[in-house]
């Protein structure tokens, strides 16, 4: 069930909310929570009921490991045993992830390098496995460190399965979620949260169906034909993907935050206008924040973090980002993407030491272009396909524009221009592509973001949500535009991060 | 105070969104039936076919599927072999199974035999819930045929699957002269054509229908057919082995209808083109067809007859991988008629792929260019005996 499907918007979500509060009102909270866990498991099993076994087994094992670790805490003589339990727990989680997500990648590479012929497993990646595995690794590590409280299984099950964030995050931390699940205040209807939740939900829906899905059309065509792109087409396709990914993923997150708010649950901030970043470190403080935090807390710092020799710090950064790349998918393109970002962070550290400050616009431009180029590896089917696109983006000798575009330039030019010699067929880089890139690019760069609008991130803005006629009109407009956009499209498109 | 304001905000949003939805639905309803370009001929073909079917006293054979039976079944041949008057409600495979259900339920009576040689794609999962072709045609001419009969929720789903451009197009053509001849016009025109007794093929038109509601198209020159069909047809079956849940649900509905009316339902194979890309004499294609049979069986659906019996050489085709010419229709109808007869008489004849292909090849050799070898006067007698008195 997709967040942008009518069945979710008109049936599943309203029914889940309604029954949750009815149960809370007429029976005790545990029943309400039980309902929410069941609804979440239904939501997960809607794609493929077979994988319910996997998520339930993973939840049971991790809860058992966590309970065991907590029970034995504080006793020094059991310390070794606790460590073994923790290692076993982590191995269990990584094995699940490794088997379903990376087994075929390793087989493929063994076959390639050792010239063997091992048959691939052809497994279908269970949805959300990367997300719920990471959340639970964090949980058992914190149990080992003895920084978790006693949670009952129902709250734990809700923490893992809570449907608004189950499929593609934000990656939630038990410390953020558990107090909210146990708060009695949160079991009562809160109309302000509902209004805020509905508003941010429709911002997310608009981002997904109106903006991201339109960018997707150009990006998909471009990335499917990287060997035949000209200069403008290649830029059109790469920028389209850069904005598609942002609007798609942040749109999904907005919808997740909105849905969670209906239940009085506040999910963590995951995006904070990442394309406004003026250096790569700044970018990672704004992009997929919950993943960055996880990588920092559970990989970078345990590796030694910044309290080590220069070489080790750089090694730690590189390792963290290569693993971050691998987390997104089993493929060399993701590894390369991780290497690129790791290297950029190392370079940023070195640059920082020179104390040379670039003008903000230049710093922004370099950061944005780096991110844009790196996304090409993230999106391309293969390394060679990514290189083809980058080559086309640099090949100024291969310029060709669509006839409509050409005619418009001639028409609007203040001076008389001769007919261009590089007019080709209709290309990916159409007037509409340019309009979308300019309008929604500018919006990503200049406007307050959705979380600032609902005041999850503090910022002084006149666009801050209030229950006024203006926001009523905006809400109705966003909802109508979104519904109109997916009318006539028999199937809704998946969110990009569903694949990770 | 604050809570009151918030509640008002939410209520007002809901009311406004519902109002916009109601306006949209009203606009949709307004343009239903406007004369946009669509497969209007299908409606006229159905007008005649249903009229012909209504004339037959039960029990009868009804053949219902897409165009593989419009072009590929000679009802007279089926009648001659089985002794049952046969009629076909098959027109276009773009019409979904739910639509066929509505057509069937108008005509299926006790003792009837419903034969469904569905095209392969009816079985498989497709991304599209309702094809845009189907949606567009139902809005054009399907109002009383389909739209008025589906549930409110299905109606909403239908609107959600209608492209906005199609609605704008409908509004643009609102009030323009209808492209649809009236049922009377269709009947009169066909009566005149049939009285002349010199059958002509007019392409996709009700005027191509013979007296029995079939289209028996002339054979085209071999070189033309070869150039079109030598290399087409591979995508009959798909590597996607999952059956469409919508197919299973709709088929169950039809099975229940047949049980309720005391009719017999026979699901069977469509006609396919035998060329180098799809040959049921070869293992990969046999495997794919067998897989479909197994999947159906796993879901409690039995598919009758042998698919090889309907795997005809490409020279017996007209203009599409499912459209036979009249010679092909004759050969296919003989195989289908014999199969139906066997099932009626509870005679189980089992063939292998090879033996069924041998059988069809023998028929191909026998009727290559000639007539069916049947006495049409005898066939007409069978129909006459079952026609309702006017």
XYZ file of N, CA and C in Angstrom, chain A residues 15 62 70 125 160 226 234-235 473 484:
30
model
N -9.330 4.915 8.688
C -9.862 3.831 9.530
C -8.907 3.548 10.687
N 15.230 -9.646 18.367
C 15.883 -8.445 18.889
C 15.350 -8.062 20.264
N 19.682 -6.356 29.018
C 19.290 -5.483 30.131
C 19.315 -6.229 31.453
N 13.887 -8.378 -2.489
C 14.286 -7.656 -1.278
C 13.052 -7.340 -0.431
N 8.957 -0.774 16.314
C 9.525 -1.350 15.084
C 8.552 -1.232 13.913
N 21.764 6.688 -21.628
C 22.925 7.542 -21.338
C 23.941 7.580 -22.479
N 21.617 15.612 -21.083
C 22.312 15.019 -19.938
C 22.125 15.892 -18.688
N 22.242 17.209 -18.866
C 22.015 18.096 -17.716
C 20.560 18.038 -17.266
N -7.257 27.530 2.078
C -7.235 27.533 0.609
C -6.025 26.749 0.097
N -5.999 15.485 -8.622
C -6.145 15.639 -10.076
C -4.973 15.004 -10.808
